[in-house]
Amino acid sequence: MTTPRPGRVLISEPELRTRIGELGQQIARDYAGETPVLVGVLQGAFLFMADLVRAIPGDITTDFIGLASYAGGNRSSGQVRIVSDLAMPVENRHVVVVEDIVDTGLTISYLRRNLEARHPRTLRVCALVDKIERRQVDVRIDYVGFTIPNVFVVGYGFDFGGLYRNLPYVAALDETPP
Ligand code: 5GP
């Protein structure tokens, strides 16, 4: 069986740059005078996080949390575990979770519950991509980069079996045999 390859580009580099710039400005406005901590969700959000923090003209701190699905693979089972925890407590901090994609919503709803239990001052979620059609649980996403249809995407942090995270754009995975 051949490995599926990246296909049609869904979100180009210029589109990413423009929209992430807008998100950065919006976050800076919303937290003016405050120093929020941006929590990147590994691994998928590492490129988005790097570009988003550079688009925020204001004081912030950063931290990362590594999650893994119990089932493995690329589709969420909803059973999530923390494989690498935050370095610093978030009690009384303004927290902005930076996530790659919200699909069923199970992962982010788990993470929201987990972080709420640490008593942040406020907690918001920023997701680069929202696949709203596939939502199984009602979860609030405060900042959304792009809403896309139900296609499996790779590139710009999104992987297929560990591959393609390094592409500078977001593409649909081409699963049709050559
Ligand atoms: P959820 O729990 O919302 O269903 O899924 C969240 C996780 O599923 C994401 O953080 C990501 O790891 C994975 N995922 C969902 N859709 C896609 C996709 O289109 N491409 C990739 N590479 N991962 C996805």
mmCIF file of C-alpha atoms and ligand atoms in Angstrom:
data_model
loop_
_atom_site.group_PDB
_atom_site.id
_atom_site.type_symbol
_atom_site.label_atom_id
_atom_site.label_comp_id
_atom_site.label_asym_id
_atom_site.label_seq_id
_atom_site.Cartn_x
_atom_site.Cartn_y
_atom_site.Cartn_z
ATOM 1 C CA MET A 1 0.000 0.000 0.000
ATOM 2 C CA THR A 2 1.373 3.431 -0.902
ATOM 3 C CA THR A 3 1.507 6.203 1.703
ATOM 4 C CA PRO A 4 -1.101 8.913 1.043
ATOM 5 C CA ARG A 5 0.456 12.221 -0.007
ATOM 6 C CA PRO A 6 -0.526 15.852 0.535
ATOM 7 C CA GLY A 7 -3.002 16.918 -2.166
ATOM 8 C CA ARG A 8 -4.987 20.085 -2.760
ATOM 9 C CA VAL A 9 -3.845 23.142 -0.783
ATOM 10 C CA LEU A 10 -6.677 24.262 1.507
ATOM 11 C CA ILE A 11 -4.939 27.117 3.331
ATOM 12 C CA SER A 12 -1.985 28.763 1.599
ATOM 13 C CA GLU A 13 1.020 30.408 3.251
ATOM 14 C CA PRO A 14 -0.231 33.965 2.594
ATOM 15 C CA GLU A 15 -3.680 33.062 3.953
ATOM 16 C CA LEU A 16 -2.084 31.651 7.112
ATOM 17 C CA ARG A 17 0.075 34.751 7.545
ATOM 18 C CA THR A 18 -2.822 37.176 7.137
ATOM 19 C CA ARG A 19 -5.262 35.351 9.403
ATOM 20 C CA ILE A 20 -2.684 34.637 12.130
ATOM 21 C CA GLY A 21 -1.742 38.338 12.045
ATOM 22 C CA GLU A 22 -5.404 39.197 12.665
ATOM 23 C CA LEU A 23 -5.677 36.703 15.521
ATOM 24 C CA GLY A 24 -2.522 38.130 17.115
ATOM 25 C CA GLN A 25 -3.934 41.662 16.963
ATOM 26 C CA GLN A 26 -7.260 40.510 18.407
ATOM 27 C CA ILE A 27 -5.601 38.669 21.302
ATOM 28 C CA ALA A 28 -3.387 41.705 22.013
ATOM 29 C CA ARG A 29 -6.489 43.938 22.146
ATOM 30 C CA ASP A 30 -8.430 41.525 24.359
ATOM 31 C CA TYR A 31 -5.578 41.212 26.875
ATOM 32 C CA ALA A 32 -4.321 44.814 26.788
ATOM 33 C CA GLY A 33 -2.584 45.605 30.071
ATOM 34 C CA GLU A 34 -2.461 41.892 31.033
ATOM 35 C CA THR A 35 0.175 39.205 30.540
ATOM 36 C CA PRO A 36 -1.614 36.055 29.371
ATOM 37 C CA VAL A 37 0.110 32.685 29.149
ATOM 38 C CA LEU A 38 -0.274 31.025 25.762
ATOM 39 C CA VAL A 39 -0.345 27.254 26.129
ATOM 40 C CA GLY A 40 0.599 25.423 22.934
ATOM 41 C CA VAL A 41 -0.779 21.910 22.524
ATOM 42 C CA LEU A 42 1.916 19.584 21.220
ATOM 43 C CA GLN A 43 2.732 18.415 18.749
ATOM 44 C CA GLY A 44 0.253 19.731 16.207
ATOM 45 C CA ALA A 45 0.190 23.392 17.285
ATOM 46 C CA PHE A 46 3.935 24.019 17.324
ATOM 47 C CA LEU A 47 4.119 26.002 14.073
ATOM 48 C CA PHE A 48 0.880 27.878 14.717
ATOM 49 C CA MET A 49 2.079 28.752 18.226
ATOM 50 C CA ALA A 50 5.419 30.051 16.901
ATOM 51 C CA ASP A 51 3.721 32.292 14.333
ATOM 52 C CA LEU A 52 0.868 33.400 16.616
ATOM 53 C CA VAL A 53 3.089 34.584 19.482
ATOM 54 C CA ARG A 54 5.134 36.663 17.033
ATOM 55 C CA ALA A 55 1.926 38.301 15.828
ATOM 56 C CA ILE A 56 0.964 39.491 19.342
ATOM 57 C CA PRO A 57 2.310 42.974 20.047
ATOM 58 C CA GLY A 58 2.234 42.848 23.846
ATOM 59 C CA ASP A 59 3.532 40.975 26.885
ATOM 60 C CA ILE A 60 2.812 37.254 27.016
ATOM 61 C CA THR A 61 4.450 34.149 28.421
ATOM 62 C CA THR A 62 4.421 30.709 26.821
ATOM 63 C CA ASP A 63 4.093 27.133 27.987
ATOM 64 C CA PHE A 64 3.355 23.797 26.312
ATOM 65 C CA ILE A 65 1.308 20.726 27.073
ATOM 66 C CA GLY A 66 1.709 17.404 25.259
ATOM 67 C CA LEU A 67 -1.384 15.295 24.728
ATOM 68 C CA ALA A 68 -1.810 11.823 23.302
ATOM 69 C CA SER A 69 -4.927 9.959 22.371
ATOM 70 C CA TYR A 70 -5.200 6.543 24.044
ATOM 71 C CA ALA A 71 -6.208 4.997 20.745
ATOM 72 C CA GLY A 72 -3.294 6.496 18.823
ATOM 73 C CA GLY A 73 -3.776 7.086 15.125
ATOM 74 C CA ASN A 74 -5.112 10.284 13.679
ATOM 75 C CA ARG A 75 -8.736 10.282 14.720
ATOM 76 C CA SER A 76 -9.647 11.250 18.237
ATOM 77 C CA SER A 77 -10.953 8.597 20.601
ATOM 78 C CA GLY A 78 -11.857 11.238 23.142
ATOM 79 C CA GLN A 79 -9.670 9.441 25.641
ATOM 80 C CA VAL A 80 -6.779 11.782 26.102
ATOM 81 C CA ARG A 81 -3.791 11.698 28.407
ATOM 82 C CA ILE A 82 -1.161 14.260 29.225
ATOM 83 C CA VAL A 83 2.252 13.009 28.111
ATOM 84 C CA SER A 84 4.090 16.220 28.961
ATOM 85 C CA ASP A 85 2.617 18.683 31.439
ATOM 86 C CA LEU A 86 2.918 22.458 31.751
ATOM 87 C CA ALA A 87 6.181 23.724 33.229
ATOM 88 C CA MET A 88 4.462 26.384 35.382
ATOM 89 C CA PRO A 89 1.248 26.603 37.435
ATOM 90 C CA VAL A 90 -1.554 28.569 35.742
ATOM 91 C CA GLU A 91 -3.457 29.457 38.908
ATOM 92 C CA ASN A 92 -4.733 33.036 38.677
ATOM 93 C CA ARG A 93 -3.293 33.482 35.160
ATOM 94 C CA HIS A 94 -5.116 34.450 31.969
ATOM 95 C CA VAL A 95 -4.700 31.282 29.888
ATOM 96 C CA VAL A 96 -5.086 31.019 26.113
ATOM 97 C CA VAL A 97 -4.896 27.442 24.844
ATOM 98 C CA VAL A 98 -3.406 27.298 21.342
ATOM 99 C CA GLU A 99 -4.722 24.207 19.558
ATOM 100 C CA ASP A 100 -4.193 23.005 16.000
ATOM 101 C CA ILE A 101 -7.677 21.729 15.190
ATOM 102 C CA VAL A 102 -11.002 21.099 16.829
ATOM 103 C CA ASP A 103 -12.712 18.135 15.220
ATOM 104 C CA THR A 104 -15.112 16.171 17.452
ATOM 105 C CA GLY A 105 -14.262 18.586 20.274
ATOM 106 C CA LEU A 106 -13.454 15.746 22.685
ATOM 107 C CA THR A 107 -9.778 16.652 23.083
ATOM 108 C CA ILE A 108 -10.341 20.321 23.792
ATOM 109 C CA SER A 109 -13.235 19.654 26.134
ATOM 110 C CA TYR A 110 -10.960 17.308 28.142
ATOM 111 C CA LEU A 111 -8.210 19.927 28.173
ATOM 112 C CA ARG A 112 -10.598 22.695 29.207
ATOM 113 C CA ARG A 113 -11.808 20.611 32.168
ATOM 114 C CA ASN A 114 -8.245 19.708 33.129
ATOM 115 C CA LEU A 115 -7.027 23.315 33.044
ATOM 116 C CA GLU A 116 -10.144 24.742 34.747
ATOM 117 C CA ALA A 117 -9.323 22.486 37.700
ATOM 118 C CA ARG A 118 -6.043 24.425 38.079
ATOM 119 C CA HIS A 119 -8.011 27.652 38.732
ATOM 120 C CA PRO A 120 -6.800 30.023 36.024
ATOM 121 C CA ARG A 121 -8.163 33.579 36.187
ATOM 122 C CA THR A 122 -9.662 33.133 32.724
ATOM 123 C CA LEU A 123 -9.408 30.381 30.122
ATOM 124 C CA ARG A 124 -9.902 30.801 26.393
ATOM 125 C CA VAL A 125 -9.201 28.581 23.411
ATOM 126 C CA CYS A 126 -7.645 29.599 20.106
ATOM 127 C CA ALA A 127 -7.797 26.986 17.341
ATOM 128 C CA LEU A 128 -6.212 27.379 13.928
ATOM 129 C CA VAL A 129 -8.781 25.145 12.248
ATOM 130 C CA ASP A 130 -12.353 24.282 13.150
ATOM 131 C CA LYS A 131 -14.059 21.270 11.557
ATOM 132 C CA ILE A 132 -17.424 22.223 12.926
ATOM 133 C CA GLU A 133 -19.378 19.563 10.955
ATOM 134 C CA ARG A 134 -17.776 16.799 13.004
ATOM 135 C CA ARG A 135 -18.473 18.211 16.457
ATOM 136 C CA GLN A 136 -19.727 15.668 19.012
ATOM 137 C CA VAL A 137 -19.563 17.821 22.128
ATOM 138 C CA ASP A 138 -20.475 21.449 22.569
ATOM 139 C CA VAL A 139 -17.253 23.252 23.406
ATOM 140 C CA ARG A 140 -16.535 26.968 23.242
ATOM 141 C CA ILE A 141 -13.764 28.057 20.870
ATOM 142 C CA ASP A 142 -13.004 31.716 21.474
ATOM 143 C CA TYR A 143 -10.696 32.378 18.524
ATOM 144 C CA VAL A 144 -10.947 30.437 15.247
ATOM 145 C CA GLY A 145 -8.507 30.800 12.367
ATOM 146 C CA PHE A 146 -10.318 28.905 9.629
ATOM 147 C CA THR A 147 -13.440 26.779 9.377
ATOM 148 C CA ILE A 148 -13.023 23.871 6.971
ATOM 149 C CA PRO A 149 -15.230 21.019 5.737
ATOM 150 C CA ASN A 150 -14.787 17.428 6.859
ATOM 151 C CA VAL A 151 -11.491 16.586 5.163
ATOM 152 C CA PHE A 152 -8.342 15.178 6.740
ATOM 153 C CA VAL A 153 -5.627 17.801 6.577
ATOM 154 C CA VAL A 154 -1.818 17.676 6.703
ATOM 155 C CA GLY A 155 0.908 20.301 6.768
ATOM 156 C CA TYR A 156 1.690 23.312 8.976
ATOM 157 C CA GLY A 157 1.896 21.065 12.060
ATOM 158 C CA PHE A 158 -0.748 18.547 10.979
ATOM 159 C CA ASP A 159 0.621 15.060 10.410
ATOM 160 C CA PHE A 160 -0.244 11.776 8.852
ATOM 161 C CA GLY A 161 1.636 9.068 10.759
ATOM 162 C CA GLY A 162 4.222 11.657 11.814
ATOM 163 C CA LEU A 163 4.785 12.927 8.267
ATOM 164 C CA TYR A 164 4.092 16.278 6.585
ATOM 165 C CA ARG A 165 4.132 18.519 9.683
ATOM 166 C CA ASN A 166 6.878 20.589 8.042
ATOM 167 C CA LEU A 167 4.850 21.747 5.040
ATOM 168 C CA PRO A 168 4.374 25.527 5.179
ATOM 169 C CA TYR A 169 0.679 25.283 4.114
ATOM 170 C CA VAL A 170 -2.357 23.171 5.021
ATOM 171 C CA ALA A 171 -3.369 20.584 2.419
ATOM 172 C CA ALA A 172 -5.981 17.860 2.126
ATOM 173 C CA LEU A 173 -4.509 14.376 2.408
ATOM 174 C CA ASP A 174 -4.797 12.715 -0.981
ATOM 175 C CA GLU A 175 -5.983 9.206 -0.256
ATOM 176 C CA THR A 176 -6.755 8.220 -3.830
ATOM 177 C CA PRO A 177 -4.322 5.599 -5.178
ATOM 178 C CA PRO A 178 -2.088 6.845 -8.027
HETATM 179 P P1 5GP B 1 -10.959 16.058 18.420
HETATM 180 O O1 5GP B 1 -10.708 15.521 19.796
HETATM 181 O O2 5GP B 1 -11.491 17.471 18.393
HETATM 182 O O3 5GP B 1 -11.801 15.128 17.602
HETATM 183 O O4 5GP B 1 -9.606 16.018 17.631
HETATM 184 C C1 5GP B 1 -8.521 16.730 17.928
HETATM 185 C C2 5GP B 1 -7.271 16.052 17.424
HETATM 186 O O5 5GP B 1 -7.498 15.108 16.356
HETATM 187 C C3 5GP B 1 -6.383 17.108 16.833
HETATM 188 O O6 5GP B 1 -5.636 17.781 17.836
HETATM 189 C C4 5GP B 1 -5.564 16.299 15.855
HETATM 190 O O7 5GP B 1 -4.487 15.690 16.520
HETATM 191 C C5 5GP B 1 -6.503 15.223 15.370
HETATM 192 N N1 5GP B 1 -7.115 15.601 14.074
HETATM 193 C C6 5GP B 1 -8.421 15.885 13.854
HETATM 194 N N2 5GP B 1 -8.633 16.192 12.562
HETATM 195 C C7 5GP B 1 -7.429 16.121 11.953
HETATM 196 C C8 5GP B 1 -6.982 16.343 10.608
HETATM 197 O O8 5GP B 1 -7.737 16.683 9.686
HETATM 198 N N3 5GP B 1 -5.648 16.166 10.364
HETATM 199 C C9 5GP B 1 -4.767 15.794 11.343
HETATM 200 N N4 5GP B 1 -3.488 15.632 10.993
HETATM 201 N N5 5GP B 1 -5.155 15.580 12.623
HETATM 202 C C10 5GP B 1 -6.464 15.746 12.927
#
